[in-house]
Coordinates of C-alpha atoms in Angstrom, one line a residue:
M1243 CA 2.4 12.0 9.7
K1244 CA -0.9 11.0 7.9
K1245 CA -3.9 13.1 8.7
G1246 CA -7.6 12.2 8.4
L1247 CA -10.7 14.4 9.0
I1248 CA -14.0 13.1 10.2
I1249 CA -16.9 15.2 8.7
C1250 CA -20.0 15.0 10.8
N1251 CA -23.2 16.9 11.5
A1252 CA -22.3 19.0 14.5
G1253 CA -18.7 18.1 15.4
M1254 CA -19.3 17.1 19.0
S1255 CA -19.3 13.3 18.9
S1256 CA -16.8 13.3 16.0
S1257 CA -14.3 15.3 18.0
M1258 CA -14.4 12.7 20.8
I1259 CA -14.1 9.8 18.4
A1260 CA -11.2 11.5 16.5
Q1261 CA -9.3 11.9 19.8
K1262 CA -9.9 8.2 20.7
V1263 CA -8.7 7.0 17.3
T1264 CA -5.7 9.3 17.4
K1265 CA -4.7 7.9 20.8
F1266 CA -5.2 4.4 19.5
F1267 CA -2.7 5.0 16.8
E1268 CA -0.3 6.8 19.1
G1269 CA -0.4 3.8 21.4
R1270 CA 0.8 1.7 18.5
D1271 CA 3.5 4.2 17.4
L1272 CA 1.7 4.9 14.2
P1273 CA 1.9 8.5 12.9
I1274 CA -1.8 8.9 12.1
E1275 CA -3.8 11.9 13.4
I1276 CA -7.6 12.2 13.1
E1277 CA -9.4 15.5 13.5
A1278 CA -13.1 16.5 13.1
T1279 CA -15.2 19.2 11.5
T1280 CA -18.8 19.9 10.6
V1281 CA -20.4 19.1 7.3
T1282 CA -21.0 22.8 6.7
K1283 CA -17.2 23.3 6.6
G1284 CA -16.4 20.0 4.9
K1285 CA -16.2 21.0 1.3
E1286 CA -14.2 24.2 2.0
I1287 CA -11.7 22.2 4.1
I1288 CA -11.4 19.5 1.4
E1289 CA -10.7 22.2 -1.2
K1290 CA -7.8 23.5 1.0
D1291 CA -6.2 20.0 0.6
Q1292 CA -4.8 19.7 4.1
Y1293 CA -5.7 16.1 4.9
D1294 CA -4.8 12.7 3.4
L1295 CA -8.2 11.1 4.1
Y1296 CA -11.8 12.2 4.7
L1297 CA -14.3 10.2 6.7
L1298 CA -18.0 10.8 6.6
S1299 CA -20.0 10.0 9.8
P1300 CA -23.1 7.9 9.3
Q1301 CA -25.5 10.9 9.8
V1302 CA -24.1 12.9 6.9
K1303 CA -24.3 10.4 4.0
M1304 CA -26.8 12.7 2.3
A1305 CA -24.0 15.2 1.8
S1306 CA -21.6 12.6 0.4
E1307 CA -22.1 13.4 -3.3
G1308 CA -20.7 17.0 -3.1
L1309 CA -18.0 16.0 -0.7
T1310 CA -17.0 13.0 -2.8
K1311 CA -16.6 15.3 -5.8
A1312 CA -14.4 17.7 -3.8
A1313 CA -12.2 14.9 -2.5
E1314 CA -11.9 13.3 -6.0
A1315 CA -10.8 16.7 -7.4
K1316 CA -7.9 16.7 -4.8
N1317 CA -7.2 13.0 -5.5
K1318 CA -8.0 12.1 -1.9
P1319 CA -10.0 9.2 -0.5
L1320 CA -13.3 9.8 1.2
I1321 CA -14.9 6.9 3.0
N1322 CA -18.1 6.3 4.9
I1323 CA -17.7 5.4 8.5
E1324 CA -19.6 2.2 9.4
P1325 CA -22.3 2.9 11.9
D1326 CA -20.9 0.4 14.4
A1327 CA -17.5 2.1 14.2
Y1328 CA -19.0 5.5 15.1
L1329 CA -19.7 4.9 18.8
P1330 CA -17.6 6.1 21.8
T1331 CA -16.6 2.6 22.8
E1332 CA -13.2 0.8 22.7
E1333 CA -14.6 -1.8 20.3
S1334 CA -15.8 1.0 17.9
T1335 CA -12.5 2.8 18.1
V1336 CA -10.7 -0.4 17.0
K1337 CA -13.2 -0.8 14.1
L1338 CA -12.7 2.7 12.9
A1339 CA -9.0 2.4 13.2
M1340 CA -9.2 -0.7 11.1
Q1341 CA -11.1 1.2 8.4
I1342 CA -8.4 3.9 8.4
F1343 CA -5.2 1.9 8.7
P1344 CA -5.3 0.0 5.4
I1345 CA -5.6 3.2 3.5
F1346 CA -2.3 4.5 5.0
K1347 CA -0.4 1.2 5.4
E1348 CA 1.7 1.3 2.3
D1349 CA 2.6 5.0 2.6
L1350 CA 3.6 4.4 6.3
K1351 CA 5.9 1.5 5.3
K1352 CA 7.6 3.7 2.7
E1353 CA 8.0 6.6 5.1
K1354 CA 9.5 4.3 7.7
A1355 CA 11.9 2.8 5.2
E1356 CA 13.0 6.3 4.1
K1357 CA 13.6 7.3 7.7
E1358 CA 15.7 4.2 8.3
G1359 CA 17.7 4.9 5.1
K1360 CA 16.6 1.8 3.2

């Protein structure tokens, strides 16, 4: 299971978006789970090293420097969510999933091969 965390301003819209993207991946039998938190908790959570990927919502780009440094210290990717991928629509859910999936693609292939004993 790969885990990503959306870091946003208040956590309301990001929680809904995280659920939609997680369901998108579940519907395609991809073991990727996305959760959400607020920017005030972001650095602390990154330092705990519990996620494989961090995603910044468009409204918190101003906090990206400190969060980027924290993610780099844990050798974890941190990406900015494109504004058109951060809407509660089906099209935006697909766009966000397509930002996330390439980051995990190779690891998921390896995990699948290991499970199948290859």
